[in-house]
Short mmCIF file of C-alpha atoms and ligand atoms in Angstrom, two decimals:
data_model
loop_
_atom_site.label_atom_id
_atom_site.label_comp_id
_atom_site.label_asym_id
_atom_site.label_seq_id
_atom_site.Cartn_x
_atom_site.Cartn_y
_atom_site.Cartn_z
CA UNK A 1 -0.89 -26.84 28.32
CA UNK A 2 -2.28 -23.90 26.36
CA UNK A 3 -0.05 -21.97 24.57
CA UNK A 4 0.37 -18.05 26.58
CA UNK A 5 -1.94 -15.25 25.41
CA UNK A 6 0.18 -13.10 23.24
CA UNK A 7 -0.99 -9.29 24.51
CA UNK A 8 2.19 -7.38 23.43
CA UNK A 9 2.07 -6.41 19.79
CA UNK A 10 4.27 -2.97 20.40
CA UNK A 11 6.82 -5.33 21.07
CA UNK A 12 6.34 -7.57 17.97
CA UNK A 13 3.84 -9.13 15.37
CA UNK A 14 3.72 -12.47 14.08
CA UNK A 15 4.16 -12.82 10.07
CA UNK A 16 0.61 -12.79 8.94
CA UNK A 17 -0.21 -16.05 6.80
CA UNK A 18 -1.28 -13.67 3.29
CA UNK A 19 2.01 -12.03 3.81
CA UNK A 20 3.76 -15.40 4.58
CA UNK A 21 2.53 -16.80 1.03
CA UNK A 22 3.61 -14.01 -0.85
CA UNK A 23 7.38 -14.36 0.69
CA UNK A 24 7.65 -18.13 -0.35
CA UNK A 25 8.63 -17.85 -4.25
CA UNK A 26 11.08 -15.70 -3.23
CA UNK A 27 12.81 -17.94 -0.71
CA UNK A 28 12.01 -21.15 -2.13
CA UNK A 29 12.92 -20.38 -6.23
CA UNK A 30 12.94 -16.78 -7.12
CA UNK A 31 17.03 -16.18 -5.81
CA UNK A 32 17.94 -13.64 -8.49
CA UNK A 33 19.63 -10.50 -8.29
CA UNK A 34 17.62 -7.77 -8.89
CA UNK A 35 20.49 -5.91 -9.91
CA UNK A 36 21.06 -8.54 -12.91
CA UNK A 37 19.74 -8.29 -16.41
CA UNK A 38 18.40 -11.57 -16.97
CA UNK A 39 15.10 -12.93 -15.76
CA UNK A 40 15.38 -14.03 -12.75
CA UNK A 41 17.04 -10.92 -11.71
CA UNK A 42 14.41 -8.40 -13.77
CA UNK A 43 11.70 -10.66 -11.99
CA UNK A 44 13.16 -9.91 -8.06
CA UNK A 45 13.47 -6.11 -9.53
CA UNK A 46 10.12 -6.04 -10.45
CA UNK A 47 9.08 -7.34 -6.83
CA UNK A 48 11.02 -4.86 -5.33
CA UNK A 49 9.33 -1.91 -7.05
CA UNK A 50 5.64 -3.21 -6.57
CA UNK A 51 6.13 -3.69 -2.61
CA UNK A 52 7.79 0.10 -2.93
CA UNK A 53 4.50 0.73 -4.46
CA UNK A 54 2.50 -0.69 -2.16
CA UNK A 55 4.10 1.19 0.81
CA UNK A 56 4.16 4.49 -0.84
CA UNK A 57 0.42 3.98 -1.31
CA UNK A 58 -0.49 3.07 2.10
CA UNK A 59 1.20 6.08 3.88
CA UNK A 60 0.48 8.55 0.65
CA UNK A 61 3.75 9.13 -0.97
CA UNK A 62 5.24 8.53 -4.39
CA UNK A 63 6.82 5.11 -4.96
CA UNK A 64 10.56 6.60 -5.58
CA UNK A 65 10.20 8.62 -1.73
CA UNK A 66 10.39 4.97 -0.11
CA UNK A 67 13.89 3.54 0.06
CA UNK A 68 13.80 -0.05 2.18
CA UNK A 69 16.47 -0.66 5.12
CA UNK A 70 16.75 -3.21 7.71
CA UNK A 71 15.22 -2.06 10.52
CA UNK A 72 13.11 0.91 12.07
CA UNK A 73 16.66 1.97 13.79
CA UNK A 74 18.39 2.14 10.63
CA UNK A 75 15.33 4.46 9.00
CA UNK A 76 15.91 6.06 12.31
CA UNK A 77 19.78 6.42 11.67
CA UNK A 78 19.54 7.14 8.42
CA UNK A 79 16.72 9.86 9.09
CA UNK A 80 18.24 11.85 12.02
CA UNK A 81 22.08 11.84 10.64
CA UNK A 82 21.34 12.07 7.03
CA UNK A 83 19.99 15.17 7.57
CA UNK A 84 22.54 16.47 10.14
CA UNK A 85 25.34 15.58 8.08
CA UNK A 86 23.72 17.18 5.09
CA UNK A 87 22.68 20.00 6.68
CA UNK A 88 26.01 20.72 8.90
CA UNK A 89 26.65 23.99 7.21
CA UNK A 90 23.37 25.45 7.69
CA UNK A 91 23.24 24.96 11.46
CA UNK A 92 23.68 22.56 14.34
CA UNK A 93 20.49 22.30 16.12
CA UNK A 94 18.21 19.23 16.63
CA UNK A 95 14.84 19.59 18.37
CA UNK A 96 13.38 16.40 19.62
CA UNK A 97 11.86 15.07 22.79
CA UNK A 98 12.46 13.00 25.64
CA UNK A 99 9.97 10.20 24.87
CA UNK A 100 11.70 8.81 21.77
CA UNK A 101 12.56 5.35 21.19
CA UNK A 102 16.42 4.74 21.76
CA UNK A 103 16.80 4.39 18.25
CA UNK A 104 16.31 7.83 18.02
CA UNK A 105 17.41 9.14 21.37
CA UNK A 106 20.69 7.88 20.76
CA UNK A 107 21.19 9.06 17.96
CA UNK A 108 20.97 12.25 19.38
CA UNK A 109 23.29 11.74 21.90
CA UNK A 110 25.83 10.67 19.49
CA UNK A 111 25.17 14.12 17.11
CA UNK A 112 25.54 16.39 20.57
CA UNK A 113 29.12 14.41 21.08
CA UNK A 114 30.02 15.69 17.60
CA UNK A 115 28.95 19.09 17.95
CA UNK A 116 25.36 19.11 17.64
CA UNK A 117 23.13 20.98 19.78
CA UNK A 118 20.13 19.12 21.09
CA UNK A 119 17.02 20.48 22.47
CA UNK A 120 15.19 17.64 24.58
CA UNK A 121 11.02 18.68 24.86
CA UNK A 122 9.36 18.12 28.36
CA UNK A 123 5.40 16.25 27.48
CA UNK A 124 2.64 16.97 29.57
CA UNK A 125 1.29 13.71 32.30
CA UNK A 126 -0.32 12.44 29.08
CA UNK A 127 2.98 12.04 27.21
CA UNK A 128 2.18 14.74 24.52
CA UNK A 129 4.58 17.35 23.08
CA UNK A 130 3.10 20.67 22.71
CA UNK A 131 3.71 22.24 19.34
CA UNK A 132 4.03 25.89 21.31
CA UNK A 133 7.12 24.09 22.91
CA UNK A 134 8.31 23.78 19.36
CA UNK A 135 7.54 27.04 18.13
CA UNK A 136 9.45 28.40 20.81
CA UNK A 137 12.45 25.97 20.81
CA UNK A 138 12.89 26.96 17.03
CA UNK A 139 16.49 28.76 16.65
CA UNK A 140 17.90 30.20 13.45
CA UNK A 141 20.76 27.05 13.24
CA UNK A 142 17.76 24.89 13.87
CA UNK A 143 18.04 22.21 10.78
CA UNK A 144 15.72 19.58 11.94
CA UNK A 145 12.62 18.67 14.31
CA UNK A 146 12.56 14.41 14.91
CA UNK A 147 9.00 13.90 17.02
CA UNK A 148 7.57 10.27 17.37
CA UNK A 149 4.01 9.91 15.50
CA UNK A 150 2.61 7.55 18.69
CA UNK A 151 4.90 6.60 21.38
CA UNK A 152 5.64 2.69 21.93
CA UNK A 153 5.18 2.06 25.42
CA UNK A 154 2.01 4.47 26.32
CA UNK A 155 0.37 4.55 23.33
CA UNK A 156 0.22 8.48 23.13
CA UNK A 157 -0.34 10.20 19.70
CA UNK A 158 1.20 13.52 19.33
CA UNK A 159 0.05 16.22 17.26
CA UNK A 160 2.23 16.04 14.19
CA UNK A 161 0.19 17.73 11.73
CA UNK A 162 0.42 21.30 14.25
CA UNK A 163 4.35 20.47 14.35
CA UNK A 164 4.50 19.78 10.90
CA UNK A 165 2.76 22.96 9.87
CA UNK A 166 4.80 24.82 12.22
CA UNK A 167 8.50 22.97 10.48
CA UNK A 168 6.97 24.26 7.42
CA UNK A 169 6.36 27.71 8.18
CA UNK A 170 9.99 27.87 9.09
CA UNK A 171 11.44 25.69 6.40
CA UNK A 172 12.78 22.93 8.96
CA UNK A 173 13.00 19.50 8.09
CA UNK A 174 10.54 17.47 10.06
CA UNK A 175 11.04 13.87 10.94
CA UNK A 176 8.50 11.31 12.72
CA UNK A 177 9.50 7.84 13.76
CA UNK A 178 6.34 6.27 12.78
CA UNK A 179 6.79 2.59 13.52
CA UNK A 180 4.29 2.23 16.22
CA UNK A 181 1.75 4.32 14.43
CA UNK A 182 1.74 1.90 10.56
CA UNK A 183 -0.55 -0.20 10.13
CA UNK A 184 -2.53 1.35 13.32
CA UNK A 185 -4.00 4.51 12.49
CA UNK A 186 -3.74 6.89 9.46
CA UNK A 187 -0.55 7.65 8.59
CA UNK A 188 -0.55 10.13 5.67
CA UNK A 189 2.52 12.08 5.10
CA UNK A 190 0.97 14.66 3.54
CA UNK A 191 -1.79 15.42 6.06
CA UNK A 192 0.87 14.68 8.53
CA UNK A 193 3.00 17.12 6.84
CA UNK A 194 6.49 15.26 7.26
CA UNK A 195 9.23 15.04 5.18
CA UNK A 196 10.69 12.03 6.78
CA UNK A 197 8.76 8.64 8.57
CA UNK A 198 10.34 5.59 9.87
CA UNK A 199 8.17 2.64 9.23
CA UNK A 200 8.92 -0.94 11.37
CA UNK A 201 8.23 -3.84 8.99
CA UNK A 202 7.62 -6.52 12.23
CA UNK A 203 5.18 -3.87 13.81
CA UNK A 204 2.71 -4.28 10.90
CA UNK A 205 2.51 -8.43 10.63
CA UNK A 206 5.74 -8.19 7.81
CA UNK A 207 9.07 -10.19 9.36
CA UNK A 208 11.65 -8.53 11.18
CA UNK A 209 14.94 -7.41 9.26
CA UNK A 210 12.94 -5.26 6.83
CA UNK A 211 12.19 -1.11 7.52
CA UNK A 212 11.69 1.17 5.25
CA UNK A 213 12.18 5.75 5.54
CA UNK A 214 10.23 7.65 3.44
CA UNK A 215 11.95 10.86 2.69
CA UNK A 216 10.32 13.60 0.62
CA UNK A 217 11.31 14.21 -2.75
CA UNK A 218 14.31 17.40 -3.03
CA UNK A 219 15.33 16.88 1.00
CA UNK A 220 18.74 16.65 1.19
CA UNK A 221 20.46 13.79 2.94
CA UNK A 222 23.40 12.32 3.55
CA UNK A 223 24.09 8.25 2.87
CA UNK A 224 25.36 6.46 6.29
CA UNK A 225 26.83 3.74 4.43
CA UNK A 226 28.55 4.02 0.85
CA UNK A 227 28.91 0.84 -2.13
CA UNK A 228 27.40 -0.03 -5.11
CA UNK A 229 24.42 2.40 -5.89
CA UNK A 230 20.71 0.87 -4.85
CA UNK A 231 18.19 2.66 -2.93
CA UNK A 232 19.50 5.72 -5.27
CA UNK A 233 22.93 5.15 -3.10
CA UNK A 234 20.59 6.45 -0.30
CA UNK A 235 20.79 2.87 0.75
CA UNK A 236 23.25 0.87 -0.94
CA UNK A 237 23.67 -3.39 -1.02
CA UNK A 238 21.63 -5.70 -2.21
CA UNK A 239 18.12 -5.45 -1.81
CA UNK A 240 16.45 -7.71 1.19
CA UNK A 241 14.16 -8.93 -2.12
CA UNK A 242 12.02 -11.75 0.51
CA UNK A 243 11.56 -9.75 3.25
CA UNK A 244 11.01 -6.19 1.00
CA UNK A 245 7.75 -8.43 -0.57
CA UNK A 246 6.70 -9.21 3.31
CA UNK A 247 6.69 -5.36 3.59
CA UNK A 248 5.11 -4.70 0.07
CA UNK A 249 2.07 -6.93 1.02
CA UNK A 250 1.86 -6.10 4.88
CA UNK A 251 1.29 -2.73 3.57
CA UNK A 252 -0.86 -3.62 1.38
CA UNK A 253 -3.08 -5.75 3.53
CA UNK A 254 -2.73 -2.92 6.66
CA UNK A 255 -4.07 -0.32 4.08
CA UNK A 256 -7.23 -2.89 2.69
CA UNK A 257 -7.99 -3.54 6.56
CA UNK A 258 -7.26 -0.66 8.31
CA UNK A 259 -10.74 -0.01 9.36
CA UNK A 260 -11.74 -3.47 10.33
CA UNK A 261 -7.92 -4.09 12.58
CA UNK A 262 -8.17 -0.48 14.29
CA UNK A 263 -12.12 -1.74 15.45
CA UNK A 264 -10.94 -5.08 16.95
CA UNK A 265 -7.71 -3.70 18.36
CA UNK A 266 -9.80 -0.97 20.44
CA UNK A 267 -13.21 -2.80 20.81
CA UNK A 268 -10.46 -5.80 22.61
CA UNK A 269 -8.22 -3.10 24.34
CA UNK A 270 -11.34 -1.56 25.96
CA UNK A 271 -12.76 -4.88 26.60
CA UNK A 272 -9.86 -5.34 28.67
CA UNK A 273 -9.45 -2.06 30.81
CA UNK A 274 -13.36 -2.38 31.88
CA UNK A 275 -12.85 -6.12 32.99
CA UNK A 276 -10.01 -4.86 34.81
CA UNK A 277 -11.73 -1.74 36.63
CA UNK A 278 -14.57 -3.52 37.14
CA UNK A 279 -13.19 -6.10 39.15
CA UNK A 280 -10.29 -4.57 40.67
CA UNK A 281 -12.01 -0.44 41.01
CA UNK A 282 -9.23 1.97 42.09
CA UNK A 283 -6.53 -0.42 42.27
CA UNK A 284 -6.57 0.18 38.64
CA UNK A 285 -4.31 3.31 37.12
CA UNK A 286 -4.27 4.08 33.42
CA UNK A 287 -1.05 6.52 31.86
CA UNK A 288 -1.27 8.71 29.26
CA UNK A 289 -5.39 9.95 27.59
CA UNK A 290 -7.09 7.28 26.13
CA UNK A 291 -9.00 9.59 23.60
CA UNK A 292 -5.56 10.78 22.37
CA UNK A 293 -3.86 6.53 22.31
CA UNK A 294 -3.06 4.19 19.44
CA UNK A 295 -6.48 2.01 19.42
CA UNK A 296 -3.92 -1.39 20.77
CA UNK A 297 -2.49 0.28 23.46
CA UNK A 298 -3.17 0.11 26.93
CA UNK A 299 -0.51 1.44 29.66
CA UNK A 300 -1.76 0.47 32.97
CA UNK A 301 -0.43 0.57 37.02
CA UNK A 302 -2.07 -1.87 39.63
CA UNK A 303 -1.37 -0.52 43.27
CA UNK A 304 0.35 -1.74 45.19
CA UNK A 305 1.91 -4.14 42.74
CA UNK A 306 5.27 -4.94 41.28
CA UNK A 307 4.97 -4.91 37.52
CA UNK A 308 7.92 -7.26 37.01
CA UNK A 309 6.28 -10.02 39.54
CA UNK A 310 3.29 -9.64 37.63
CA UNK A 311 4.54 -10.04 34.29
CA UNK A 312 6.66 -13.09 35.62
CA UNK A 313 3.75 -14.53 37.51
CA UNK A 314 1.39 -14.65 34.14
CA UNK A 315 4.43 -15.58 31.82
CA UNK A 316 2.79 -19.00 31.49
CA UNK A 317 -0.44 -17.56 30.76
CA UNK A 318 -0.51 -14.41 28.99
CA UNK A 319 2.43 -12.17 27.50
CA UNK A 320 2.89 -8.46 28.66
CA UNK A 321 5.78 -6.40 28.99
CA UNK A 322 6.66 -3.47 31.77
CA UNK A 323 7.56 0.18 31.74
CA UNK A 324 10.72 -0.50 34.01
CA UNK A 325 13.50 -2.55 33.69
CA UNK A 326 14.81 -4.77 36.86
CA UNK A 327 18.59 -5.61 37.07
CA UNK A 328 20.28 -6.97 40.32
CA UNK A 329 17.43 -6.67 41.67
CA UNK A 330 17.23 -2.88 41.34
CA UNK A 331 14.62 -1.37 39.17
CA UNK A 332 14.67 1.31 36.65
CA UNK A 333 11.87 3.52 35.21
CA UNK A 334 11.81 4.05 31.90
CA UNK A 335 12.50 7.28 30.51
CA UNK A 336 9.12 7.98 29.16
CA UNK A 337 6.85 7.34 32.07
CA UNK A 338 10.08 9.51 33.88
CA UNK A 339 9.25 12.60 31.30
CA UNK A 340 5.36 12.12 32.11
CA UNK A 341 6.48 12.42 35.75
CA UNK A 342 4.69 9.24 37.15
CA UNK A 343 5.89 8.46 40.67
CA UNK A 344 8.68 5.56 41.15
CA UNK A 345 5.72 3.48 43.00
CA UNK A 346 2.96 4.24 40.26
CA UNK A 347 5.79 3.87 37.53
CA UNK A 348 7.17 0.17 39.02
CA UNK A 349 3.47 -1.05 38.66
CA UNK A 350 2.86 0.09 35.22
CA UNK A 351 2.32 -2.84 32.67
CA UNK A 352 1.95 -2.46 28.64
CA UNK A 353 -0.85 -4.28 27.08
CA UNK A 354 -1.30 -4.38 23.70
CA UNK A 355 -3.37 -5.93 21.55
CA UNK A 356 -3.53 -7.30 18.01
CA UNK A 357 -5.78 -7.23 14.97
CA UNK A 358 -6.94 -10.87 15.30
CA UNK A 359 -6.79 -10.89 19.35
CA UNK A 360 -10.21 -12.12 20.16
CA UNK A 361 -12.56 -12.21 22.69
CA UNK A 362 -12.36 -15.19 24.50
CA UNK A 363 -8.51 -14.19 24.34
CA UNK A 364 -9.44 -10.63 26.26
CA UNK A 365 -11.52 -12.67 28.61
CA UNK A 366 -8.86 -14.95 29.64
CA UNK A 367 -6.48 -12.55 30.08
CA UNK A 368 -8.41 -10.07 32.77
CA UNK A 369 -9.13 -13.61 34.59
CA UNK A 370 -5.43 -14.46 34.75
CA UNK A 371 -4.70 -10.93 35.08
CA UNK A 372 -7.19 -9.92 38.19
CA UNK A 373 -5.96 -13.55 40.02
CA UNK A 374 -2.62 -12.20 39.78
CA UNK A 375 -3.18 -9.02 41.10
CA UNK A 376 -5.29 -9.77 43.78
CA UNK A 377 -2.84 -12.71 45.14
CA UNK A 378 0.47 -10.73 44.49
CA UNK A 379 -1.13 -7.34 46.57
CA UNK A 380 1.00 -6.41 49.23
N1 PLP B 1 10.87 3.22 17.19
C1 PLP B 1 9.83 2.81 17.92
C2 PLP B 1 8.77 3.77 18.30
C3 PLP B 1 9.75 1.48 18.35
O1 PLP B 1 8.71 1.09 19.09
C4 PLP B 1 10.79 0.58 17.99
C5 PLP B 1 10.76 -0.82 18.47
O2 PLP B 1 10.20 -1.13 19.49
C6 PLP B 1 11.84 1.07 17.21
C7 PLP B 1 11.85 2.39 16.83
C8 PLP B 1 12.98 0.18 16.82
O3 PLP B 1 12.57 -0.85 16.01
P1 PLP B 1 13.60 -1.99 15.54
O4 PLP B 1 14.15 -2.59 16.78
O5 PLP B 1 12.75 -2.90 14.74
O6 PLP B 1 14.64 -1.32 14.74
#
């Protein structure tokens, strides 16, 4: 039996080989410290500050604004509270919106419980924020704006360079949770104009365990967790050396191939939705604006179909995920395609597809086979 298609990338990435290599010293010899004087330890310091380097350069920063944490939900933590906390005496107001990942959603919800005031922004069917919705949600205790760069399940960019210049012009800090976005398209924090971004190391072909938040130089923030002084205290315990050098060189790579990965991931995505319209037509409903999508991403309903049968049905074959989540038999749409006001029926079809930098085509062409089979043998 053939091992499944993998077509869900927004979920997860599989360590890429070059970034694989680079990790080995580190696990198999290289154990030091990097907080120790002698050479071992200097040697693991010395890692540590080259893959900070080679993140920094791949999203535009300077090394010293990149300080490494677990996970995209601890950048996310660190991001969203750091800057409440440190800005409690300034104001209590948070402006975010109501597609965010739950790493930053509730995060919110915790703030409001301890006092913060939390403005949730409607998107438009496509999924987008509009920065006039910003502007005009602005309040004089307003202390931070937290926007995704592209969301995870629909694929929809927002406009985070109009935000941006718009948290600027009223000296707000300005947060985006970038980890679908790295690796994908451009993510320049100056052109962006953000003072914070959440990168997700497993999104980008690094391992999971390892994040990193870049936070512009002179923003003040508050430490979540308190010890023994790395990450500038920002981020204190001992550095994640193995999986910070997956990171380092992931970043790396994604910068060197950026090009060449955003060509195959669209050239395969689009591969896919016109084998899929052109066999099944109508039956055939795409969320969110293509033109305005991460190049990987492809968000689509089949009438008349249950998404969760679907997925089930091509488990053996090829590997999606759904936008609703079925417990007891009772489904639930998720909050995002809920904010881009999708129907329940339209919503409990809706599949994520996603592709990855090496997905091929013979991979694409297996997939709408298995796919259009499904669809045309589970229609009810
Ligand atoms: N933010 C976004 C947009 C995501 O897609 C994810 C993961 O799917 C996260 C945050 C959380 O990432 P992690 O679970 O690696 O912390």
């Amino acid at each position: 039996m053939r091992k499944p298609i993998y077509l869900d990338y927004n979920a997860t990435t599989p360590v890429d080989p070059e970034v694989a290599k680079e990790m080995i010293p580190y696990i198999e010899s290289l154990y030091g410290n990097p907080s120790s004087s002698y050479s071992i330890g200097r040697s693991n310091k010395e890692a540590v500050e080259k893959a900070r380097a080679q993140v920094a350069k791949l999203i535009n920063c300077l090394p010293e604004e990149i300080y490494f944490t677990s996970c995209a939900t601890e950048s996310n933590n660190l991001a969203v509270k750091g800057i409440a906390w440190a800005n409690r005496n300034n104001g209590l107001h948070i402006i975010t919106s109501k597609i965010e990942h739950p790493a930053v959603t509730e995060v919110c919800k915790y703030l409001g419980l301890q006092g913060f005031e939390i403005t949730y922004l409607k998107v438009d069917q496509y999924g987008r924020v509009n920065p006039k919705a910003v502007e005009n949600a602005i309040r004089k205790d307003t202390i931070l704006i937290t926007i995704m760069h592209a969301n995870n399940e629909v694929g929809t960019i927002q406009p985070i360079h109009e935000i941006g210049a718009i948290a600027r012009q009223n000296n707000i800090v300005f947060h985006t949770d970038a980890s679908q976005s790295v690796g994908k398209i451009e993510t320049d924090v100056d052109k962006l104009g953000v003072d914070l971004l959440t990168i997700a190391g497993h999104k980008l072909y690094a391992p999971k365990g390892i994040g990193a938040l870049y936070i512009r130089k002179g923003t003040k923030i508050e430490n979540l967790m308190h010890g023994a002084g790395q990450e500038k205290s920002i981020r204190p315990g001992t550095e994640n050396v193995i999986h910070t050098v997956g990171l380092g060189k992931a970043c790396e790579m994604a910068l060197r191939d950026l090009k060449q990965n955003h060509q195959n991931m669209k050239v395969s995505r689009d591969r896919l939705l016109h084998g899929l319209i052109s066999q099944l037509g109508n039956q055939v409903h795409v969320n969110g604006d293509l033109e305005n999508c991460l190049p990987n991403t492809l968000s689509v309903a089949f009438e008349n179909i249950s998404a969760h049968a679907l997925a089930s049905f091509i488990s053996n074959d090829v590997l999606i995920s759904t936008g609703s989540a079925c417990h007891s038999g009772e489904t639930t749409i998720s909050s995002v395609l809920q904010a881009m006001k999708l129907d329940f029926r339209t919503a409990a079809a809706t599949v994520r597809i996603s592709t990855g930098k090496k997905t091929t085509e013979e991979e694409i062409d297996f997939a709408i086979e298995v796919l259009v089979n499904a669809v045309k043998k589970l229609s009810i």
